[in-house]
Amino acid sequence: MKNLLVTGGAGFIGANFVHHMLKTYPDYRIVVFDKLTYAGNLNNLKAVEQNPRYAFVQGDICDATVVRNAIQEHSIDTIVNFAAETHVDRSILDPDAFVRTNVYGPYVLCEAAKDLRLERLHHISTDEVYGPIREGKFKEADRFKPTSPYAAAKAGGELLVLSYFQTYHLPITVTRGVNTYGPYQYPEKAIPLFVTNAIDDQPLPLYGDGMQVRDRLHALDHALAVDVVLHRGQLGEAYNVAADMEHTNIDVARRILKLLNKPESLIQPVLDRPAHDVRYALDADKLGALGWEPQVTFDQGLEETVQWYVANEAWWRPLKSGEYLDYYQKQYTNRAQTLADEVLKS
Ligand code: NAD
Ligand code: TYD
């Protein structure tokens, strides 16, 4: 393993992974392959732009020709697939791109990896494929029961990747990570949305009662987990990645406001997300047996992340305009309509 194609590497976790790998492995070359959707951002990779071991290709993972050309041109031996449509709320409004990128995309990558005889295809999956769990934790062999179009499409893509191991002996591995936060996260996800809104004294929209629980993993720990599975994981296996740092959404909102010295009155309860999963929780013992454990506590990681957004306003402020505002308008119009429909039905 020397020449990695990191698909979706201009997004949040992908970019954190690229920084980690270039720093850690002085003999690896990294080619980021990214469509640059609204969530892809070359500013996430500015720090490595001049690195001779880094290259960028703009392309869609659903486009087999462009994928194969990139693999051949750069003598790629390993694909690490982060590319996906990732926002649950967007998947509820418009699932189309989710089905395409999250299901057909992994299929294209599997076919390319098979035909071009790559050493490894590592696929990034999510805790959301299991669906919600009120108590206890899911293990890797537990059944999938996704509830959102995002999670269902991720489940479909992952199952395809796993099937290529069974059917064609394609050397694949999979990681299923919990909710991840840290620098470079697009400000539509809860933590960066809350932080950037709070900086501007804008309301923090809290869905429903805010009692839903998420396990919070730092992006660096997510990157480390992928690194460990790439080097020490068993072919054909999926590994849960969990931080064991569970918090309710309302607790996260309050912590952010406290760190920024802002009043709790900024928390604004809004209409709940349809099919809002009450809790995700994973057992990560299988990954622990490979020697991985999270390095960043939530206290430390949240504080550093809040400070990163304070210090990097030039990174996020331009993102909160144009398409971003159109999306919020569409989302809240849609949810107001849902509420009106429910009232009319009752
Ligand atoms: P992100 O939305 O920040 O980035 C996704 C990246 O993929 C963007 O750069 C985008 O341009 C690119 N992309 C989208 N469609 C593409 C296509 N068709 N072809 C090529 N590139 C395309 O996402 P993220 O939060 O960094 O998530 C990365 C991966 O990790 C995803 O597979 C996601 O499902 C998974 N994951 C995320 C979390 C989380 O909390 N963020 C948790 C577990 C798993
Ligand atoms: P999100 O960051 O979208 O991640 P996911 O849905 O993949 O878990 O949301 C995290 C939690 O925060 C989730 O329970 C939904 C909630 N949430 C809000 O309360 N308000 C918001 O504006 C957003 C985006 C999310």
XYZ file of C-alpha atoms and ligand atoms in Angstrom:
415
model
C 0.000 0.000 0.000
C 1.614 3.202 -1.183
C -0.636 5.038 -3.607
C -4.035 5.839 -2.143
C -7.077 7.204 -3.939
C -9.098 8.983 -1.248
C -12.572 9.494 -2.667
C -14.516 12.258 -0.929
C -11.194 13.529 0.448
C -12.250 17.176 0.086
C -15.034 16.671 2.629
C -14.855 16.799 6.405
C -13.545 13.397 7.596
C -11.786 12.675 4.311
C -9.687 15.855 4.592
C -8.806 15.077 8.216
C -7.738 11.598 7.061
C -5.576 13.014 4.241
C -3.763 15.353 6.668
C -3.190 12.468 9.065
C -1.882 10.063 6.418
C 0.503 12.515 4.742
C 1.941 13.393 8.153
C 2.204 9.801 9.356
C 3.500 7.951 6.274
C 6.342 9.813 4.494
C 6.386 7.301 1.622
C 2.648 7.344 0.786
C 1.172 9.288 -2.100
C -2.401 10.507 -1.810
C -4.700 11.369 -4.674
C -7.937 12.988 -3.571
C -10.793 12.194 -5.942
C -13.816 14.374 -5.257
C -16.824 15.700 -7.140
C -16.767 18.911 -5.085
C -20.462 18.972 -4.274
C -21.695 21.720 -1.922
C -19.923 19.741 0.866
C -16.563 19.367 -0.893
C -14.105 22.177 -0.304
C -10.540 22.509 -1.546
C -9.839 24.932 1.318
C -9.918 21.822 3.540
C -6.762 20.680 1.737
C -4.954 24.026 1.410
C -2.263 22.972 3.885
C -1.175 20.070 1.642
C -1.683 21.722 -1.744
C 2.075 22.119 -2.353
C 2.989 18.669 -1.038
C 4.583 16.690 -3.931
C 2.985 13.504 -2.542
C -0.526 14.954 -2.959
C -2.667 15.361 -6.081
C -6.292 16.250 -6.719
C -8.692 14.907 -9.359
C -12.187 16.324 -9.691
C -14.597 13.528 -10.531
C -17.757 11.641 -9.652
C -17.421 8.139 -8.125
C -20.433 7.126 -10.233
C -18.443 7.808 -13.417
C -16.569 4.548 -14.110
C -14.344 6.004 -16.838
C -13.047 8.896 -14.754
C -12.514 6.609 -11.747
C -10.519 4.072 -13.797
C -8.456 6.762 -15.511
C -7.493 8.236 -12.135
C -6.515 4.807 -10.810
C -4.369 4.007 -13.832
C -2.812 7.437 -14.259
C -1.695 7.551 -10.613
C -0.808 3.836 -10.215
C -3.291 3.552 -7.368
C -3.173 0.370 -5.267
C -5.730 1.280 -2.572
C -9.063 3.110 -2.518
C -10.418 4.652 0.676
C -13.996 5.696 0.010
C -15.352 8.611 2.040
C -17.427 10.001 -0.856
C -21.102 10.187 -0.005
C -24.108 12.414 0.378
C -24.094 12.714 4.156
C -26.814 14.929 5.599
C -29.906 13.127 6.931
C -32.150 16.199 6.605
C -31.189 16.669 2.953
C -31.902 12.970 2.324
C -35.420 13.507 3.658
C -36.001 16.473 1.349
C -34.437 14.913 -1.757
C -33.134 11.330 -1.614
C -32.158 11.090 -5.293
C -28.435 11.967 -5.024
C -28.164 9.750 -1.927
C -29.255 6.629 -3.768
C -26.929 7.432 -6.654
C -23.751 8.341 -4.773
C -24.144 6.082 -1.734
C -25.251 2.916 -3.561
C -24.187 3.156 -7.209
C -20.922 4.924 -6.277
C -19.545 2.036 -4.150
C -20.591 -0.368 -6.921
C -18.478 1.561 -9.463
C -15.528 1.539 -7.042
C -15.907 -2.221 -6.423
C -15.927 -2.954 -10.149
C -12.863 -0.771 -10.743
C -11.000 -2.332 -7.795
C -11.865 -5.809 -9.065
C -10.937 -5.269 -12.717
C -7.760 -3.321 -11.947
C -6.758 -5.776 -9.205
C -6.251 -3.255 -6.433
C -4.745 -4.327 -3.113
C -7.614 -2.896 -1.085
C -10.922 -1.075 -1.152
C -11.729 0.401 2.251
C -15.273 1.679 2.573
C -16.426 4.230 5.149
C -19.829 3.311 6.509
C -21.799 4.640 9.465
C -23.474 3.672 12.753
C -26.743 4.747 11.133
C -26.959 1.524 9.103
C -28.039 -0.288 12.299
C -30.778 2.227 13.078
C -31.625 3.388 16.593
C -31.055 1.499 19.851
C -32.534 2.596 23.194
C -30.260 0.495 25.418
C -27.085 -1.494 24.866
C -24.811 -1.335 21.835
C -24.760 -2.880 18.388
C -22.065 -5.370 17.466
C -20.828 -5.850 13.904
C -22.951 -8.975 13.293
C -26.225 -7.263 14.262
C -28.829 -6.717 11.562
C -29.279 -3.448 9.681
C -32.449 -1.441 10.222
C -31.807 2.049 8.831
C -34.580 4.619 9.125
C -33.587 7.556 6.875
C -32.935 7.547 3.125
C -29.331 8.534 3.964
C -28.811 5.559 6.264
C -30.656 3.136 3.961
C -28.515 4.184 0.997
C -25.349 3.828 3.103
C -26.521 0.343 4.136
C -27.106 -0.602 0.487
C -23.658 0.633 -0.558
C -21.945 -1.177 2.293
C -23.783 -4.444 1.618
C -22.618 -4.292 -2.002
C -19.011 -3.810 -0.884
C -19.299 -6.772 1.521
C -20.837 -8.900 -1.222
C -17.773 -8.308 -3.441
C -15.633 -10.006 -0.815
C -17.917 -13.031 -0.698
C -18.470 -13.316 -4.428
C -15.220 -12.128 -6.004
C -12.788 -12.230 -3.041
C -12.255 -8.514 -3.513
C -9.934 -7.379 -0.679
C -12.273 -5.020 1.146
C -12.593 -3.677 4.681
C -15.303 -1.491 6.193
C -15.527 0.889 9.161
C -18.830 2.020 10.685
C -18.182 5.222 12.595
C -20.382 7.106 15.044
C -21.193 10.847 14.859
C -17.973 12.655 14.097
C -17.031 16.280 14.800
C -13.963 18.485 14.466
C -12.383 21.025 12.107
C -13.629 21.382 8.501
C -17.151 20.050 9.162
C -19.702 21.734 6.920
C -21.928 23.967 9.070
C -25.164 22.085 8.371
C -24.342 19.295 10.872
C -25.435 19.917 14.458
C -22.125 20.846 16.121
C -20.728 23.282 13.512
C -24.233 24.681 12.922
C -24.696 25.357 16.638
C -21.188 26.827 17.005
C -21.388 29.158 14.005
C -24.950 30.263 14.849
C -23.932 30.941 18.457
C -20.938 33.040 17.325
C -23.431 35.180 15.382
C -25.989 35.269 18.250
C -28.395 33.327 16.041
C -30.795 30.667 17.404
C -29.624 27.043 17.750
C -32.442 24.962 16.189
C -32.927 21.978 18.493
C -35.093 19.196 17.057
C -37.953 18.003 19.268
C -37.077 17.728 22.950
C -33.316 17.564 22.304
C -33.044 14.315 24.297
C -31.689 12.220 21.404
C -28.316 10.681 22.170
C -25.277 10.554 19.902
C -21.815 9.142 20.591
C -19.306 11.858 19.668
C -16.047 10.863 17.940
C -13.309 13.336 17.032
C -12.358 13.396 13.325
C -8.739 12.620 14.202
C -9.825 9.463 16.040
C -12.013 8.513 13.067
C -8.976 8.961 10.772
C -6.806 6.877 13.118
C -9.391 4.098 13.112
C -9.384 3.938 9.310
C -5.562 3.915 9.363
C -5.550 0.993 11.825
C -8.060 -1.050 9.812
C -6.176 -0.356 6.578
C -2.979 -1.719 8.086
C -4.179 -4.328 10.558
C -7.793 -5.118 9.674
C -8.882 -8.484 8.401
C -10.080 -8.657 4.795
C -13.837 -8.971 4.401
C -14.509 -7.574 7.885
C -16.443 -4.552 9.143
C -15.337 -2.691 12.287
C -17.417 -0.427 14.508
C -15.726 2.852 15.475
C -17.133 4.334 18.693
C -15.895 6.900 21.197
C -18.106 5.922 24.123
C -18.811 9.604 24.727
C -22.592 9.774 24.641
C -24.395 13.080 25.009
C -27.905 14.372 24.395
C -28.290 17.095 21.786
C -29.488 19.579 24.391
C -26.372 18.919 26.479
C -24.169 19.537 23.419
C -26.019 22.803 22.664
C -25.592 23.973 26.279
C -21.873 23.101 26.333
C -21.276 25.051 23.120
C -23.092 28.111 24.488
C -21.084 27.911 27.706
C -17.778 27.668 25.821
C -18.730 30.758 23.806
C -20.128 32.606 26.816
C -23.576 32.933 25.187
C -27.013 32.656 26.841
C -29.037 29.417 26.829
C -31.961 31.458 25.528
C -30.378 31.012 22.072
C -31.615 27.393 22.096
C -34.730 27.293 19.950
C -36.818 24.093 19.966
C -38.089 23.371 16.443
C -40.282 20.713 14.814
C -38.643 17.296 15.140
C -36.951 15.530 12.236
C -39.221 12.781 10.794
C -38.141 9.312 12.010
C -35.562 10.952 14.265
C -33.356 8.175 15.675
C -33.400 8.391 19.464
C -29.907 6.985 20.055
C -27.031 5.324 18.230
C -24.497 3.215 20.113
C -21.830 0.798 18.945
C -19.579 -1.737 20.611
C -16.052 -1.131 19.274
C -14.251 -4.027 21.026
C -13.370 -5.641 17.689
C -11.447 -2.521 16.649
C -10.021 -2.210 20.158
C -8.468 -5.651 19.671
C -6.459 -4.168 16.770
C -4.982 -1.624 19.176
C -7.190 1.410 18.443
C -8.669 3.580 21.144
C -9.945 7.146 21.010
C -7.342 9.763 21.945
C -9.549 12.844 22.259
C -12.074 13.305 25.087
C -15.304 15.118 24.260
C -14.451 17.932 26.709
C -11.122 18.572 25.020
C -12.338 17.922 21.450
C -15.407 20.156 21.734
C -13.421 23.021 23.235
C -10.749 22.778 20.504
C -13.416 22.526 17.817
C -15.264 25.594 19.095
C -11.956 27.481 19.141
C -11.189 26.290 15.602
C -14.467 27.771 14.312
C -13.802 31.003 16.225
C -10.328 31.246 14.679
C -11.375 30.159 11.177
C -14.304 32.393 10.371
C -12.829 32.931 6.888
C -13.312 29.191 6.282
C -16.992 28.906 7.278
C -18.562 32.314 6.716
C -18.581 32.076 2.890
C -20.260 28.642 3.191
C -23.275 30.137 4.990
C -24.753 31.905 1.981
C -26.293 31.106 -1.412
C -27.214 27.404 -1.700
C -26.986 27.055 2.079
C -29.726 29.605 2.702
C -31.883 28.129 -0.092
C -31.560 24.732 1.585
C -32.702 26.061 4.984
C -35.619 27.858 3.433
C -36.689 24.647 1.668
C -36.178 22.554 4.792
C -38.237 24.766 7.096
C -40.982 25.332 4.496
C -41.182 21.555 4.089
C -41.342 20.936 7.840
C -43.942 23.655 8.402
C -45.980 21.936 5.684
C -45.531 18.554 7.417
C -46.796 20.071 10.668
C -49.781 21.633 8.879
C -50.603 18.249 7.277
C -50.417 16.524 10.673
C -52.732 19.097 12.266
C -55.215 18.742 9.419
C -55.160 14.922 9.754
C -55.787 14.969 13.532
P -18.962 15.408 3.840
O -20.362 15.628 3.374
O -18.273 16.454 4.622
O -18.030 15.075 2.581
C -18.427 14.233 1.539
C -17.453 14.439 0.395
O -17.804 13.560 -0.668
C -17.466 15.854 -0.180
O -16.153 16.315 -0.391
C -18.198 15.689 -1.514
O -17.801 16.641 -2.494
C -17.794 14.286 -1.885
N -18.746 13.644 -2.808
C -20.101 13.595 -2.699
N -20.624 12.938 -3.736
C -19.573 12.535 -4.517
C -19.482 11.798 -5.714
N -20.572 11.340 -6.345
N -18.260 11.562 -6.236
C -17.140 12.040 -5.610
N -17.181 12.758 -4.483
C -18.388 12.997 -3.933
O -18.996 14.025 4.632
P -18.217 13.501 5.917
O -18.971 13.909 7.110
O -16.798 13.815 5.782
O -18.429 11.936 5.734
C -17.479 11.152 5.026
C -17.918 9.700 5.064
O -18.018 9.265 6.429
C -19.282 9.443 4.440
O -19.230 8.229 3.743
C -20.227 9.345 5.627
O -21.339 8.536 5.337
C -19.308 8.714 6.662
N -19.630 9.000 8.061
C -19.794 10.294 8.490
C -20.040 10.532 9.836
C -20.198 11.938 10.365
O -20.628 12.109 11.521
N -19.875 12.982 9.611
C -20.150 9.464 10.742
C -19.971 8.147 10.252
C -19.702 7.937 8.917
P -26.527 15.651 12.567
O -25.320 16.446 12.893
O -27.353 16.036 11.380
O -26.055 14.145 12.506
P -26.962 12.766 12.394
O -28.341 13.127 12.029
O -26.234 12.062 11.298
O -26.856 12.098 13.736
O -27.477 15.684 13.843
C -27.008 15.264 15.108
C -28.165 15.328 16.079
O -28.564 16.688 16.246
C -29.374 14.584 15.583
O -30.023 13.946 16.696
C -30.262 15.670 15.016
C -29.924 16.866 15.869
N -30.011 18.178 15.196
C -30.713 19.232 15.804
O -31.275 19.090 16.903
N -30.753 20.425 15.149
C -30.157 20.634 13.936
O -30.268 21.750 13.377
C -29.441 19.541 13.338
C -28.780 19.702 12.007
C -29.397 18.329 14.006
